[in-house]
C-alpha atoms as a printed R data frame, in Angstrom:
    type eleno elety resid chain resno       x       y       z
1   ATOM     1    CA   UNK     A     1  -2.576  17.955   2.186
2   ATOM     2    CA   UNK     A     2  -4.328  16.753   5.342
3   ATOM     3    CA   UNK     A     3  -6.236  13.857   3.835
4   ATOM     4    CA   UNK     A     4  -5.153  10.451   2.605
5   ATOM     5    CA   UNK     A     5  -5.228   8.988  -0.871
6   ATOM     6    CA   UNK     A     6  -7.165   5.727  -0.712
7   ATOM     7    CA   UNK     A     7  -6.497   3.277  -3.533
8   ATOM     8    CA   UNK     A     8  -8.932   0.407  -4.096
9   ATOM     9    CA   UNK     A     9  -7.119  -2.246  -6.138
10  ATOM    10    CA   UNK     A    10  -8.319  -5.483  -7.721
11  ATOM    11    CA   UNK     A    11  -6.558  -8.100  -5.568
12  ATOM    12    CA   UNK     A    12  -8.203 -10.075  -2.783
13  ATOM    13    CA   UNK     A    13 -10.646  -8.063  -0.668
14  ATOM    14    CA   UNK     A    14 -10.334  -9.290   2.921
15  ATOM    15    CA   UNK     A    15 -12.229  -6.611   4.865
16  ATOM    16    CA   UNK     A    16 -15.757  -5.321   4.941
17  ATOM    17    CA   UNK     A    17 -15.241  -1.584   5.225
18  ATOM    18    CA   UNK     A    18 -12.768   1.150   4.379
19  ATOM    19    CA   UNK     A    19 -12.769   4.303   6.521
20  ATOM    20    CA   UNK     A    20 -12.987   7.408   4.335
21  ATOM    21    CA   UNK     A    21 -12.843  10.989   5.610
22  ATOM    22    CA   UNK     A    22 -14.211  14.005   3.762
23  ATOM    23    CA   UNK     A    23 -10.716  15.241   2.905
24  ATOM    24    CA   UNK     A    24  -9.593  11.880   1.464
25  ATOM    25    CA   UNK     A    25  -9.234  11.118  -2.230
26  ATOM    26    CA   UNK     A    26 -10.587   7.701  -3.283
27  ATOM    27    CA   UNK     A    27  -9.252   6.146  -6.474
28  ATOM    28    CA   UNK     A    28 -10.658   2.891  -7.865
29  ATOM    29    CA   UNK     A    29  -8.072   0.991  -9.889
30  ATOM    30    CA   UNK     A    30  -9.544  -1.022 -12.749
31  ATOM    31    CA   UNK     A    31 -11.350  -4.063 -11.263
32  ATOM    32    CA   UNK     A    32 -11.266  -2.359  -7.859
33  ATOM    33    CA   UNK     A    33 -14.346  -0.483  -9.072
34  ATOM    34    CA   UNK     A    34 -16.508  -3.504  -8.201
35  ATOM    35    CA   UNK     A    35 -15.140  -3.488  -4.642
36  ATOM    36    CA   UNK     A    36 -16.215   0.125  -4.225
37  ATOM    37    CA   UNK     A    37 -19.787  -1.012  -4.645
38  ATOM    38    CA   UNK     A    38 -19.360  -3.781  -2.081
39  ATOM    39    CA   UNK     A    39 -17.733  -1.390   0.385
40  ATOM    40    CA   UNK     A    40 -20.250   1.395  -0.167
41  ATOM    41    CA   UNK     A    41 -17.444   3.766  -1.195
42  ATOM    42    CA   UNK     A    42 -17.897   6.364  -3.940
43  ATOM    43    CA   UNK     A    43 -14.645   6.782  -5.919
44  ATOM    44    CA   UNK     A    44 -13.544  10.302  -6.806
45  ATOM    45    CA   UNK     A    45 -11.528   8.925  -9.705
46  ATOM    46    CA   UNK     A    46 -11.500   5.658 -11.663
47  ATOM    47    CA   UNK     A    47  -8.214   4.680 -13.313
48  ATOM    48    CA   UNK     A    48  -7.253   1.726 -15.465
49  ATOM    49    CA   UNK     A    49  -7.190   0.028 -18.821
50  ATOM    50    CA   UNK     A    50 -10.334  -1.793 -17.630
51  ATOM    51    CA   UNK     A    51  -9.189  -5.206 -18.767
52  ATOM    52    CA   UNK     A    52 -10.389  -6.837 -15.534
53  ATOM    53    CA   UNK     A    53 -13.884  -5.383 -15.168
54  ATOM    54    CA   UNK     A    54 -17.147  -7.104 -15.985
55  ATOM    55    CA   UNK     A    55 -19.173  -6.189 -19.072
56  ATOM    56    CA   UNK     A    56 -21.639  -4.383 -16.818
57  ATOM    57    CA   UNK     A    57 -18.890  -2.355 -15.162
58  ATOM    58    CA   UNK     A    58 -17.279  -1.575 -18.530
59  ATOM    59    CA   UNK     A    59 -20.611  -0.153 -19.694
60  ATOM    60    CA   UNK     A    60 -20.918   1.884 -16.489
61  ATOM    61    CA   UNK     A    61 -17.432   3.318 -17.068
62  ATOM    62    CA   UNK     A    62 -18.400   4.329 -20.608
63  ATOM    63    CA   UNK     A    63 -21.489   6.106 -19.301
64  ATOM    64    CA   UNK     A    64 -19.410   7.952 -16.710
65  ATOM    65    CA   UNK     A    65 -16.890   8.944 -19.386
66  ATOM    66    CA   UNK     A    66 -19.706  10.664 -21.255
67  ATOM    67    CA   UNK     A    67 -21.400  12.221 -18.223
68  ATOM    68    CA   UNK     A    68 -18.470  13.036 -15.912
69  ATOM    69    CA   UNK     A    69 -15.290  12.674 -18.005
70  ATOM    70    CA   UNK     A    70 -13.018  14.152 -15.318
71  ATOM    71    CA   UNK     A    71 -13.719  11.145 -13.074
72  ATOM    72    CA   UNK     A    72 -12.286   8.625 -15.548
73  ATOM    73    CA   UNK     A    73  -8.636   8.201 -16.516
74  ATOM    74    CA   UNK     A    74  -8.493   5.502 -19.173
75  ATOM    75    CA   UNK     A    75  -5.040   3.999 -19.696
76  ATOM    76    CA   UNK     A    76  -3.703   2.087 -22.699
77  ATOM    77    CA   UNK     A    77  -3.354  -1.669 -22.303
78  ATOM    78    CA   UNK     A    78   0.310  -1.573 -23.358
79  ATOM    79    CA   UNK     A    79   2.247   0.742 -21.022
80  ATOM    80    CA   UNK     A    80   5.180   0.908 -18.618
81  ATOM    81    CA   UNK     A    81   3.177   2.054 -15.568
82  ATOM    82    CA   UNK     A    82   0.914  -0.429 -13.845
83  ATOM    83    CA   UNK     A    83  -2.592   0.843 -13.174
84  ATOM    84    CA   UNK     A    84  -1.685   1.143  -9.487
85  ATOM    85    CA   UNK     A    85   1.456   3.200 -10.185
86  ATOM    86    CA   UNK     A    86  -0.662   5.478 -12.381
87  ATOM    87    CA   UNK     A    87  -3.081   5.937  -9.468
88  ATOM    88    CA   UNK     A    88  -0.230   6.755  -7.087
89  ATOM    89    CA   UNK     A    89   1.175   9.295  -9.522
90  ATOM    90    CA   UNK     A    90  -2.223  10.944  -9.745
91  ATOM    91    CA   UNK     A    91  -2.497  11.134  -5.956
92  ATOM    92    CA   UNK     A    92   1.008  12.608  -5.689
93  ATOM    93    CA   UNK     A    93   0.198  15.151  -8.396
94  ATOM    94    CA   UNK     A    94  -2.799  16.288  -6.351
95  ATOM    95    CA   UNK     A    95  -0.621  16.838  -3.292
96  ATOM    96    CA   UNK     A    96  -1.305  13.703  -1.230
97  ATOM    97    CA   UNK     A    97   1.592  12.235   0.738
98  ATOM    98    CA   UNK     A    98  -0.119   9.458   2.707
99  ATOM    99    CA   UNK     A    99  -1.563   6.491   0.846
100 ATOM   100    CA   UNK     A   100  -3.650   3.458   1.818
101 ATOM   101    CA   UNK     A   101  -3.841   0.608  -0.688
102 ATOM   102    CA   UNK     A   102  -6.662  -1.903  -0.213
103 ATOM   103    CA   UNK     A   103  -7.172  -5.210  -2.074
104 ATOM   104    CA   UNK     A   104  -3.534  -4.882  -3.176
105 ATOM   105    CA   UNK     A   105  -2.393  -8.402  -2.228
106 ATOM   106    CA   UNK     A   106  -3.457 -11.932  -3.076
107 ATOM   107    CA   UNK     A   107  -4.351 -13.181  -6.518
108 ATOM   108    CA   UNK     A   108  -1.319 -13.203  -8.809
109 ATOM   109    CA   UNK     A   109   2.092 -13.274  -7.106
110 ATOM   110    CA   UNK     A   110   3.516 -10.762  -9.577
111 ATOM   111    CA   UNK     A   111   0.755  -8.253  -8.815
112 ATOM   112    CA   UNK     A   112   1.396  -8.561  -5.083
113 ATOM   113    CA   UNK     A   113   5.138  -8.007  -5.523
114 ATOM   114    CA   UNK     A   114   4.483  -5.075  -7.862
115 ATOM   115    CA   UNK     A   115   2.309  -3.462  -5.195
116 ATOM   116    CA   UNK     A   116   5.010  -3.995  -2.541
117 ATOM   117    CA   UNK     A   117   7.360  -2.168  -4.899
118 ATOM   118    CA   UNK     A   118   4.784   0.631  -4.983
119 ATOM   119    CA   UNK     A   119   5.614   1.261  -1.311
120 ATOM   120    CA   UNK     A   120   9.218   1.912  -2.358
121 ATOM   121    CA   UNK     A   121   8.032   4.153  -5.190
122 ATOM   122    CA   UNK     A   122   6.171   6.272  -2.646
123 ATOM   123    CA   UNK     A   123   9.255   6.477  -0.404
124 ATOM   124    CA   UNK     A   124  11.291   7.662  -3.379
125 ATOM   125    CA   UNK     A   125   8.724  10.404  -3.892
126 ATOM   126    CA   UNK     A   126   8.775  11.561  -0.256
127 ATOM   127    CA   UNK     A   127   5.447   9.943   0.585
128 ATOM   128    CA   UNK     A   128   4.382   6.960   2.681
129 ATOM   129    CA   UNK     A   129   2.091   4.101   1.873
130 ATOM   130    CA   UNK     A   130   0.488   1.089   3.529
131 ATOM   131    CA   UNK     A   131  -0.881  -2.086   1.973
132 ATOM   132    CA   UNK     A   132  -3.867  -2.850   4.175
133 ATOM   133    CA   UNK     A   133  -6.049  -5.939   4.454
134 ATOM   134    CA   UNK     A   134  -8.177  -7.574   7.100
135 ATOM   135    CA   UNK     A   135  -5.278  -9.602   8.509
136 ATOM   136    CA   UNK     A   136  -2.540  -6.977   8.665
137 ATOM   137    CA   UNK     A   137  -0.599  -4.385   6.738
138 ATOM   138    CA   UNK     A   138   2.728  -3.713   5.015
139 ATOM   139    CA   UNK     A   139   4.892  -0.610   4.904
140 ATOM   140    CA   UNK     A   140   8.389   0.352   3.794
141 ATOM   141    CA   UNK     A   141  10.995   1.640   6.248
142 ATOM   142    CA   UNK     A   142  13.895   3.483   4.655
143 ATOM   143    CA   UNK     A   143  16.710   5.291   6.523
144 ATOM   144    CA   UNK     A   144  14.360   6.124   9.409
145 ATOM   145    CA   UNK     A   145  12.701   4.982  12.636
146 ATOM   146    CA   UNK     A   146   9.073   3.854  12.842
147 ATOM   147    CA   UNK     A   147   7.207   3.256  16.108
148 ATOM   148    CA   UNK     A   148   4.115   1.210  16.961
149 ATOM   149    CA   UNK     A   149   1.780   1.707  19.919
150 ATOM   150    CA   UNK     A   150   1.872  -0.601  22.924
151 ATOM   151    CA   UNK     A   151  -1.642  -1.774  22.022
152 ATOM   152    CA   UNK     A   152  -0.383  -3.537  18.876
153 ATOM   153    CA   UNK     A   153  -0.811  -7.315  18.906
154 ATOM   154    CA   UNK     A   154   0.426  -9.961  16.548
155 ATOM   155    CA   UNK     A   155   3.661 -10.512  14.634
156 ATOM   156    CA   UNK     A   156   6.017  -8.245  12.735
157 ATOM   157    CA   UNK     A   157   8.446  -9.386  10.039
158 ATOM   158    CA   UNK     A   158  11.208  -7.401   8.354
159 ATOM   159    CA   UNK     A   159  12.686  -8.149   4.925
160 ATOM   160    CA   UNK     A   160  15.501  -6.235   3.280
161 ATOM   161    CA   UNK     A   161  14.742  -4.994  -0.232
162 ATOM   162    CA   UNK     A   162  18.416  -4.239  -0.897
163 ATOM   163    CA   UNK     A   163  21.513  -6.411  -0.580
164 ATOM   164    CA   UNK     A   164  22.236  -5.088   2.918
165 ATOM   165    CA   UNK     A   165  20.147  -2.928   5.255
166 ATOM   166    CA   UNK     A   166  22.555  -1.635   7.892
167 ATOM   167    CA   UNK     A   167  22.109  -0.240  11.370
168 ATOM   168    CA   UNK     A   168  18.892  -2.157  11.995
169 ATOM   169    CA   UNK     A   169  17.626  -1.935  15.567
170 ATOM   170    CA   UNK     A   170  14.464  -3.367  17.121
171 ATOM   171    CA   UNK     A   171  13.278  -2.170  20.523
172 ATOM   172    CA   UNK     A   172  10.267  -3.146  22.622
173 ATOM   173    CA   UNK     A   173   9.534  -6.488  20.948
174 ATOM   174    CA   UNK     A   174  10.042 -10.122  21.927
175 ATOM   175    CA   UNK     A   175  13.254 -10.316  19.900
176 ATOM   176    CA   UNK     A   176  15.265  -7.100  20.048
177 ATOM   177    CA   UNK     A   177  18.220  -6.179  17.879
178 ATOM   178    CA   UNK     A   178  20.920  -3.549  18.002
179 ATOM   179    CA   UNK     A   179  22.823  -2.095  15.034
180 ATOM   180    CA   UNK     A   180  22.521  -5.258  12.924
181 ATOM   181    CA   UNK     A   181  22.721  -5.954   9.208
182 ATOM   182    CA   UNK     A   182  19.773  -7.624   7.484
183 ATOM   183    CA   UNK     A   183  20.384  -9.030   3.997
184 ATOM   184    CA   UNK     A   184  18.001  -9.911   1.207
185 ATOM   185    CA   UNK     A   185  19.080 -13.558   1.065
186 ATOM   186    CA   UNK     A   186  18.286 -14.710   4.603
187 ATOM   187    CA   UNK     A   187  14.917 -14.177   6.390
188 ATOM   188    CA   UNK     A   188  16.298 -13.422   9.859
189 ATOM   189    CA   UNK     A   189  13.614 -10.803  10.492
190 ATOM   190    CA   UNK     A   190  10.577 -13.054  10.263
191 ATOM   191    CA   UNK     A   191   7.883 -13.489  12.944
192 ATOM   192    CA   UNK     A   192   8.864 -11.135  15.755
193 ATOM   193    CA   UNK     A   193   6.129 -10.494  18.321
194 ATOM   194    CA   UNK     A   194   4.554  -7.446  19.951
195 ATOM   195    CA   UNK     A   195   4.677  -7.665  23.748
196 ATOM   196    CA   UNK     A   196   2.503  -4.806  24.989
197 ATOM   197    CA   UNK     A   197   5.240  -2.173  24.790
198 ATOM   198    CA   UNK     A   198   5.912   0.672  22.392
199 ATOM   199    CA   UNK     A   199   7.968  -0.918  19.617
200 ATOM   200    CA   UNK     A   200  10.466   0.928  17.443
201 ATOM   201    CA   UNK     A   201  12.152  -0.240  14.238
202 ATOM   202    CA   UNK     A   202  15.182   1.687  12.978
203 ATOM   203    CA   UNK     A   203  17.219   1.282   9.803
204 ATOM   204    CA   UNK     A   204  20.106   3.700   9.353
205 ATOM   205    CA   UNK     A   205  21.068   2.748   5.795
206 ATOM   206    CA   UNK     A   206  18.790   0.582   3.718
207 ATOM   207    CA   UNK     A   207  15.220  -0.336   2.910
208 ATOM   208    CA   UNK     A   208  13.045  -2.810   4.785
209 ATOM   209    CA   UNK     A   209   9.548  -4.018   4.034
210 ATOM   210    CA   UNK     A   210   7.679  -4.456   7.293
211 ATOM   211    CA   UNK     A   211   4.818  -6.962   7.332
212 ATOM   212    CA   UNK     A   212   2.448  -6.980  10.292
213 ATOM   213    CA   UNK     A   213   0.057  -9.835  10.960
214 ATOM   214    CA   UNK     A   214  -2.637  -8.996  13.498
215 ATOM   215    CA   UNK     A   215  -3.339 -11.422  16.332
């Protein structure tokens, strides 16, 4: 699948536009439907239990269910999957392996952490995902190397999502590292800086969440 799966969530919206290509799949997750209108984005699919939409939006969803039922996936309120996980599963089922999640941070702390865990869910399913907002982005790095262009500006922080992430190396940044261990109980990886060089992060055995804050 050449396109991306774009997920519009219901957290804080911190940007004014979302780039969408013809081959992309756009999924609005519950209250993220209202953001689609603000962004001028037409969702291909609307997923959720719709407990966080306005009365007007709830009525619009009901109309769509009658007119175009294949564009609505209504979920029960009591379930194991979050609405966002359900959206990711739908994108994976349709063959997408690259995901962009917008409005996936802010608001409730538990929702933000759940969406960070979604990055790990995608890794487990041989896909990659990015939480994107106007100030930066997050991604998971697991048993691999990830590089960033020399034009990147701002800070980069690494946090281990397991007890020990081993063989961690950082090249081309202000603070470099070679074959280190990063644990999940000490934030040694916070606030590194891009310095106008190609930067590479490697973890040989473990899982890191990488948070980038743009300058």
